[in-house]
Amino acid sequence: MEKEERNNQPRQSQVIEKQEFKGRSLEDVLSLAEHVLKVPRDQFNYEIVTEKTKLFGLKNKEIVIRAWLKTEDESGAVEVFLRNLMKVFPLELTYQVKKRDQMIYVVFDGEDRKLLLKNDGALLLAIQHILNKISSQKVQADCEFFRRRKEKQLKEYALQVAQKVKETGQEEILDFMNPYERRIIHIAVNQLPGLTTESLGEGFLKKVRVFPVASDSQKKQVSQD
């Protein structure tokens, strides 16, 4: 354990070297950070420090972010975030961070693990979403094989909806889903002939449209965001 802590120290010092940038919009601030750091935005992490509107809500909106360069070993940034999360939220949780190929896997356990799985895994998926924002490599978070069970349920649901669309010839609009859920629906439906999907809306949660197409050659390029 002591050896692991020592190995993590250099990575932690890299992550906390942050610079602050201010501007009227997030796009302006990110462009400024790109100019100062001399790298494109996909090569640095950032967090929004403040977002406020001056003069009683009239114009002059100001956004302040902290930005820092991404490290080669993004699992270090993930570990630092998780350690800080455990300090802020004193949950009885343990976690393992493993890196394989171009993926980072985080597996949670502990007495409070059920809290991660409440409301259909809302907290677990929220943590995963944040981890993917701070890491340039894809991060998967899991607890008690939640992902396996969830994926099975979503695939079965996708097939049920697909069968209904095939029988009726009418599109179906599925309720709001997070990116992880949408991706499973997209993949499952688009493996079937004569059907395709698309995401509807903006933001983290979007609806999914399942609809028929004349032939496989006419299928659209599906967004799996």
GROMACS .gro file of C-alpha atoms in nm:
model
  225
    1MET     CA    1   0.000   0.000   0.000
    2GLU     CA    2   0.284   0.241   0.087
    3LYS     CA    3   0.449   0.165  -0.246
    4GLU     CA    4   0.126   0.250  -0.427
    5GLU     CA    5   0.099   0.583  -0.247
    6ARG     CA    6   0.457   0.677  -0.341
    7ASN     CA    7   0.396   0.588  -0.704
    8ASN     CA    8   0.089   0.808  -0.716
    9GLN     CA    9   0.262   1.118  -0.579
   10PRO     CA   10   0.425   1.240  -0.904
   11ARG     CA   11   0.101   1.204  -1.094
   12GLN     CA   12  -0.090   1.398  -0.829
   13SER     CA   13   0.153   1.691  -0.844
   14GLN     CA   14   0.104   1.712  -1.221
   15VAL     CA   15  -0.273   1.721  -1.198
   16ILE     CA   16  -0.294   2.008  -0.946
   17GLU     CA   17  -0.080   2.247  -1.155
   18LYS     CA   18  -0.374   2.456  -1.274
   19GLN     CA   19  -0.414   2.797  -1.434
   20GLU     CA   20  -0.723   3.017  -1.414
   21PHE     CA   21  -0.885   3.176  -1.720
   22LYS     CA   22  -1.174   3.423  -1.740
   23GLY     CA   23  -1.410   3.519  -2.019
   24ARG     CA   24  -1.766   3.602  -2.123
   25SER     CA   25  -1.850   3.251  -2.242
   26LEU     CA   26  -1.716   2.901  -2.202
   27GLU     CA   27  -1.607   2.900  -2.566
   28ASP     CA   28  -1.409   3.224  -2.516
   29VAL     CA   29  -1.239   3.088  -2.205
   30LEU     CA   30  -1.149   2.756  -2.368
   31SER     CA   31  -1.005   2.939  -2.669
   32LEU     CA   32  -0.795   3.154  -2.433
   33ALA     CA   33  -0.674   2.843  -2.251
   34GLU     CA   34  -0.577   2.684  -2.584
   35HIS     CA   35  -0.376   2.994  -2.673
   36VAL     CA   36  -0.194   3.018  -2.338
   37LEU     CA   37  -0.132   2.645  -2.291
   38LYS     CA   38  -0.043   2.610  -2.661
   39VAL     CA   39  -0.240   2.286  -2.701
   40PRO     CA   40  -0.590   2.204  -2.834
   41ARG     CA   41  -0.865   2.166  -2.575
   42ASP     CA   42  -0.872   1.787  -2.601
   43GLN     CA   43  -0.522   1.788  -2.448
   44PHE     CA   44  -0.613   1.965  -2.125
   45ASN     CA   45  -0.862   1.913  -1.844
   46TYR     CA   46  -1.070   2.195  -1.699
   47GLU     CA   47  -1.321   2.268  -1.426
   48ILE     CA   48  -1.562   2.559  -1.400
   49VAL     CA   49  -1.479   2.763  -1.089
   50THR     CA   50  -1.749   3.031  -1.113
   51GLU     CA   51  -2.020   3.127  -1.356
   52LYS     CA   52  -2.195   3.451  -1.269
   53THR     CA   53  -2.376   3.743  -1.425
   54LYS     CA   54  -2.287   4.094  -1.315
   55LEU     CA   55  -2.501   4.408  -1.296
   56PHE     CA   56  -2.817   4.244  -1.168
   57GLY     CA   57  -2.832   3.994  -1.452
   58LEU     CA   58  -2.769   4.243  -1.732
   59LYS     CA   59  -2.494   4.134  -1.972
   60ASN     CA   60  -2.129   4.105  -1.862
   61LYS     CA   61  -2.155   3.736  -1.788
   62GLU     CA   62  -1.824   3.602  -1.657
   63ILE     CA   63  -1.698   3.243  -1.649
   64VAL     CA   64  -1.385   3.137  -1.465
   65ILE     CA   65  -1.223   2.799  -1.525
   66ARG     CA   66  -0.911   2.620  -1.405
   67ALA     CA   67  -0.725   2.427  -1.674
   68TRP     CA   68  -0.432   2.189  -1.661
   69LEU     CA   69  -0.250   1.972  -1.912
   70LYS     CA   70  -0.346   1.606  -1.932
   71THR     CA   71  -0.082   1.356  -1.830
   72GLU     CA   72   0.025   1.051  -2.025
   73ASP     CA   73  -0.111   0.826  -1.753
   74GLU     CA   74  -0.471   0.938  -1.721
   75SER     CA   75  -0.541   0.674  -1.456
   76GLY     CA   76  -0.350   0.906  -1.219
   77ALA     CA   77  -0.605   1.183  -1.270
   78VAL     CA   78  -0.886   0.934  -1.210
   79GLU     CA   79  -0.727   0.815  -0.886
   80VAL     CA   80  -0.677   1.171  -0.761
   81PHE     CA   81  -1.040   1.258  -0.831
   82LEU     CA   82  -1.166   0.946  -0.652
   83ARG     CA   83  -0.948   1.012  -0.346
   84ASN     CA   84  -1.081   1.368  -0.323
   85LEU     CA   85  -1.437   1.242  -0.374
   86MET     CA   86  -1.401   1.004  -0.080
   87LYS     CA   87  -1.280   1.294   0.136
   88VAL     CA   88  -1.575   1.518   0.047
   89PHE     CA   89  -1.834   1.239   0.071
   90PRO     CA   90  -1.731   1.011   0.359
   91LEU     CA   91  -1.884   0.695   0.213
   92GLU     CA   92  -1.774   0.346   0.311
   93LEU     CA   93  -1.646   0.263  -0.036
   94THR     CA   94  -1.336   0.105  -0.179
   95TYR     CA   95  -1.231   0.112  -0.542
   96GLN     CA   96  -0.980  -0.038  -0.780
   97VAL     CA   97  -0.849   0.146  -1.084
   98LYS     CA   98  -0.712  -0.070  -1.364
   99LYS     CA   99  -0.583   0.032  -1.705
  100ARG     CA  100  -0.612  -0.208  -1.998
  101ASP     CA  101  -0.537  -0.115  -2.358
  102GLN     CA  102  -0.693   0.231  -2.405
  103MET     CA  103  -0.954   0.188  -2.129
  104ILE     CA  104  -0.958   0.272  -1.759
  105TYR     CA  105  -1.177   0.052  -1.540
  106VAL     CA  106  -1.300   0.156  -1.195
  107VAL     CA  107  -1.465  -0.109  -0.976
  108PHE     CA  108  -1.635  -0.003  -0.652
  109ASP     CA  109  -1.708  -0.210  -0.343
  110GLY     CA  110  -1.774  -0.152   0.027
  111GLU     CA  111  -2.061  -0.114   0.275
  112ASP     CA  112  -2.217   0.185   0.093
  113ARG     CA  113  -2.203   0.028  -0.254
  114LYS     CA  114  -2.584   0.006  -0.264
  115LEU     CA  115  -2.597   0.388  -0.271
  116LEU     CA  116  -2.416   0.380  -0.605
  117LEU     CA  117  -2.683   0.150  -0.747
  118LYS     CA  118  -2.990   0.338  -0.623
  119ASN     CA  119  -3.221   0.488  -0.885
  120ASP     CA  120  -3.094   0.256  -1.155
  121GLY     CA  121  -2.730   0.330  -1.087
  122ALA     CA  122  -2.769   0.709  -1.109
  123LEU     CA  123  -2.475   0.794  -0.879
  124LEU     CA  124  -2.247   0.534  -1.036
  125LEU     CA  125  -2.318   0.664  -1.386
  126ALA     CA  126  -2.279   1.026  -1.272
  127ILE     CA  127  -1.932   0.947  -1.133
  128GLN     CA  128  -1.844   0.770  -1.457
  129HIS     CA  129  -1.959   1.073  -1.658
  130ILE     CA  130  -1.733   1.305  -1.456
  131LEU     CA  131  -1.437   1.068  -1.487
  132ASN     CA  132  -1.478   1.066  -1.863
  133LYS     CA  133  -1.470   1.446  -1.861
  134ILE     CA  134  -1.137   1.462  -1.682
  135SER     CA  135  -0.971   1.179  -1.874
  136SER     CA  136  -0.879   1.159  -2.241
  137GLN     CA  137  -0.918   0.782  -2.219
  138LYS     CA  138  -1.257   0.616  -2.187
  139VAL     CA  139  -1.351   0.527  -1.828
  140GLN     CA  140  -1.594   0.254  -1.724
  141ALA     CA  141  -1.724   0.242  -1.367
  142ASP     CA  142  -1.887  -0.070  -1.227
  143CYS     CA  143  -2.021  -0.214  -0.903
  144GLU     CA  144  -2.163  -0.562  -0.840
  145PHE     CA  145  -2.170  -0.633  -1.215
  146PHE     CA  146  -2.417  -0.347  -1.263
  147ARG     CA  147  -2.305  -0.290  -1.622
  148ARG     CA  148  -2.361  -0.652  -1.721
  149ARG     CA  149  -2.714  -0.659  -1.578
  150LYS     CA  150  -2.800  -0.316  -1.716
  151GLU     CA  151  -2.672  -0.402  -2.062
  152LYS     CA  152  -2.880  -0.720  -2.070
  153GLN     CA  153  -3.195  -0.530  -1.967
  154LEU     CA  154  -3.140  -0.258  -2.228
  155LYS     CA  155  -3.073  -0.506  -2.507
  156GLU     CA  156  -3.395  -0.692  -2.425
  157TYR     CA  157  -3.585  -0.362  -2.418
  158ALA     CA  158  -3.432  -0.257  -2.751
  159LEU     CA  159  -3.539  -0.583  -2.913
  160GLN     CA  160  -3.895  -0.545  -2.781
  161VAL     CA  161  -3.921  -0.193  -2.921
  162ALA     CA  162  -3.763  -0.301  -3.250
  163GLN     CA  163  -4.015  -0.582  -3.289
  164LYS     CA  164  -4.302  -0.339  -3.232
  165VAL     CA  165  -4.164  -0.094  -3.490
  166LYS     CA  166  -4.127  -0.376  -3.743
  167GLU     CA  167  -4.482  -0.497  -3.688
  168THR     CA  168  -4.649  -0.155  -3.697
  169GLY     CA  169  -4.416   0.031  -3.932
  170GLN     CA  170  -4.441   0.326  -3.693
  171GLU     CA  171  -4.151   0.491  -3.513
  172GLU     CA  172  -4.109   0.475  -3.135
  173ILE     CA  173  -3.962   0.751  -2.919
  174LEU     CA  174  -3.790   0.617  -2.608
  175ASP     CA  175  -3.773   0.815  -2.287
  176PHE     CA  176  -3.469   1.016  -2.176
  177MET     CA  177  -3.149   0.815  -2.144
  178ASN     CA  178  -2.789   0.889  -2.051
  179PRO     CA  179  -2.505   0.836  -2.304
  180TYR     CA  180  -2.426   0.486  -2.177
  181GLU     CA  181  -2.786   0.370  -2.213
  182ARG     CA  182  -2.830   0.533  -2.555
  183ARG     CA  183  -2.520   0.367  -2.691
  184ILE     CA  184  -2.651   0.019  -2.602
  185ILE     CA  185  -2.986   0.094  -2.767
  186HIS     CA  186  -2.817   0.230  -3.081
  187ILE     CA  187  -2.595  -0.076  -3.119
  188ALA     CA  188  -2.868  -0.333  -3.049
  189VAL     CA  189  -3.122  -0.184  -3.291
  190ASN     CA  190  -2.877  -0.111  -3.572
  191GLN     CA  191  -2.774  -0.474  -3.584
  192LEU     CA  192  -3.124  -0.554  -3.708
  193PRO     CA  193  -3.216  -0.518  -4.077
  194GLY     CA  194  -3.461  -0.245  -4.176
  195LEU     CA  195  -3.428  -0.036  -3.858
  196THR     CA  196  -3.215   0.251  -3.737
  197THR     CA  197  -3.199   0.502  -3.452
  198GLU     CA  198  -3.107   0.858  -3.370
  199SER     CA  199  -3.068   1.066  -3.056
  200LEU     CA  200  -3.309   1.356  -3.001
  201GLY     CA  201  -3.245   1.664  -2.791
  202GLU     CA  202  -2.950   1.837  -2.630
  203GLY     CA  203  -2.754   1.785  -2.312
  204PHE     CA  204  -2.666   1.483  -2.102
  205LEU     CA  205  -3.008   1.316  -2.123
  206LYS     CA  206  -3.163   1.260  -2.465
  207LYS     CA  207  -3.447   1.060  -2.612
  208VAL     CA  208  -3.389   0.789  -2.872
  209ARG     CA  209  -3.595   0.753  -3.188
  210VAL     CA  210  -3.631   0.402  -3.332
  211PHE     CA  211  -3.769   0.398  -3.686
  212PRO     CA  212  -3.782   0.182  -4.002
  213VAL     CA  213  -3.574   0.237  -4.315
  214ALA     CA  214  -3.629   0.101  -4.663
  215SER     CA  215  -3.307  -0.103  -4.672
  216ASP     CA  216  -2.976  -0.144  -4.495
  217SER     CA  217  -2.803   0.063  -4.762
  218GLN     CA  218  -3.021   0.360  -4.670
  219LYS     CA  219  -2.937   0.352  -4.303
  220LYS     CA  220  -2.810   0.679  -4.167
  221GLN     CA  221  -2.483   0.719  -3.985
  222VAL     CA  222  -2.599   0.689  -3.628
  223SER     CA  223  -2.477   0.920  -3.354
  224GLN     CA  224  -2.385   0.715  -3.048
  225ASP     CA  225  -2.301   1.010  -2.826
   0.00000   0.00000   0.00000
